[in-house]
């Protein structure tokens, strides 16, 4: 390489998101004298604040955008470099940034996150939401919009659809129910009334040991509106900022140009066939591209259920792609099926001295039967923290074992204003038909689902203020045979905490 190496650090971390920052903090708290550099593309870093361990595995925290000087003041041996990494040369242990600087490392941790999987690139009418800039762009466009189409069924789509007011939302999901990433159809049915009304009605608790829900027909639709008068329709951003996280929509008004408070139409079991402009629409044979609701719109979206909708713009909320590109060329990283950098139980990639954590990596060790990777805040924090511990242990030649946080999947969040706790194989992931579900549901108040396998609890979904998380977490962790207690487990008249004390 003709370029001159600027500086070699003992440890370099790439990415100022939750994973990278937590990794830096952990490393420097264990080895304060280490010469560490954090290279990040964005102007700010993300810091975890108000961290609270709720139970053995559940954790809650806030995330704050902070100037990087806060981190440098805390750790005098840290150098923060604001530039994007352009290339990595694992053989020479060097990195090159877009502004032409070269940095050497002894150990490297890649925490470059992910970017939205966009439906199409270079279409000005298709937006992805990932960071503060893209959220602001969305807000600006929404303020003039009368109708948008949201494509996707993960957490971002769920929150968006619930928060947007003053604009008709057509929500296209590829599954039979909303929120498929987090819920089963039963939980989805529980949440759907929240799209209809601001205050859900209350009803007496009902206990069901078998669960069935009415599913919409393939390609079927449902419309919900919080504006009773409007009721009755039956049927690229590529700059690399940090991902937004919980409550990303708080503090920004998500209001469109119309008076209606909320109006959501759902299109189930469909994907995007084609996105085209009004000129293309005019040129096409009427029968194939006839818009459902008429009107003149700048962009049209044709779904695989045969329907075509005109709208002001399309929001692509179909997941993230790990940000690996700058690191791949010339190196031999093993990639997982989801294109993440494969990491082992020490957060090490297949390249020597290179670790990875957060959204950019895929956990490829043999998972605990109760854990799975999901690209979430909590896991970005846990992986960053654990990667920092592993790097420190390797530098100090100390042994280290996989952390307890990877024993049981656990996540607390909020959807449609309900507290949501997910534990273990909450959706029966990977269990095949050999599992049993117990469900208790009180409309507008709580939804409790327990997944049993061989009589033992392996997962749970708790929506609402159920106060069951700690007891269920213990029951999952201790794998007690619950066969004799099945009837009592979800009985609302039994204090289950006392029962298993
Ligand atoms: P990121 O936070 O994406 O950080 C990556 C960092 O790497 C950034 O600082 C970026 O500038 C830097 N970078 C990237 N490329 C380069 C490069 N080439 N050179 C140098 N630096 C680079 N999770 C939840 O748990 N709950 C939620 O409610 C939730 N809501 C979300 C809502 C939205 C809109 C989005 C987009 C995500 C949401 N997530 C949520 C997911 C969560 O935000 C991510 O899982 C988490 O932020 C991942 O952290 P990370 O540190 O791995 O990556």
Coordinates of N, CA and C in Angstrom, one line a residue, residues 365-372 406-409 423-426 428-431 453 457-459 476 479:
X365 N -22.8 -19.3 17.1 CA -22.4 -20.4 18.0 C -23.7 -21.2 18.2
X366 N -23.5 -22.4 18.9 CA -24.7 -23.2 19.1 C -25.6 -22.5 20.2
X367 N -26.7 -22.0 19.8 CA -27.5 -21.2 20.8 C -28.1 -22.1 21.9
X368 N -28.4 -21.4 23.0 CA -29.2 -22.1 24.0 C -30.6 -22.3 23.4
X369 N -31.2 -23.4 23.9 CA -32.5 -23.7 23.3 C -33.6 -22.6 23.5
X370 N -33.3 -21.7 24.4 CA -34.3 -20.7 24.7 C -33.9 -19.3 24.2
X371 N -32.9 -19.2 23.4 CA -32.4 -17.9 22.9 C -32.4 -17.9 21.4
X372 N -32.7 -16.7 20.8 CA -32.5 -16.5 19.4 C -32.0 -15.1 19.2
X406 N -27.2 -14.7 27.1 CA -27.5 -15.4 25.9 C -28.2 -16.7 26.2
X407 N -28.5 -16.9 27.5 CA -29.2 -18.1 27.9 C -30.7 -18.1 27.5
X408 N -31.3 -16.9 27.7 CA -32.8 -16.8 27.5 C -33.0 -15.5 26.7
X409 N -33.8 -15.6 25.6 CA -34.2 -14.4 24.9 C -35.2 -13.6 25.8
X423 N -40.5 -13.5 26.0 CA -39.5 -14.4 26.6 C -39.3 -15.7 25.8
X424 N -38.0 -16.1 25.8 CA -37.7 -17.4 25.2 C -38.2 -17.6 23.8
X425 N -38.8 -18.8 23.5 CA -39.3 -19.1 22.2 C -40.8 -18.7 22.2
X426 N -40.9 -17.3 22.3 CA -42.3 -16.7 22.5 C -43.2 -17.0 21.4
X428 N -43.0 -19.9 19.6 CA -42.8 -21.4 19.3 C -41.7 -21.5 18.2
X429 N -40.8 -20.6 18.1 CA -39.7 -20.6 17.1 C -39.0 -21.9 17.1
X430 N -38.9 -22.6 16.0 CA -38.1 -23.8 15.9 C -38.7 -25.0 16.7
X431 N -39.8 -24.9 17.2 CA -40.3 -26.1 18.0 C -41.2 -27.1 17.2
X453 N -43.4 -26.9 26.1 CA -42.9 -28.0 25.2 C -42.5 -29.2 26.2
X457 N -42.2 -24.8 30.4 CA -42.4 -23.5 29.8 C -41.1 -23.2 29.0
X458 N -41.3 -22.8 27.7 CA -40.2 -22.5 26.9 C -40.3 -21.0 26.3
X459 N -41.5 -20.4 26.5 CA -41.6 -19.1 26.0 C -42.9 -18.4 26.5
X476 N -39.3 -20.6 33.2 CA -38.6 -20.9 31.9 C -37.1 -21.3 32.2
X479 N -37.0 -24.7 34.1 CA -37.5 -25.9 33.3 C -38.2 -26.9 34.2

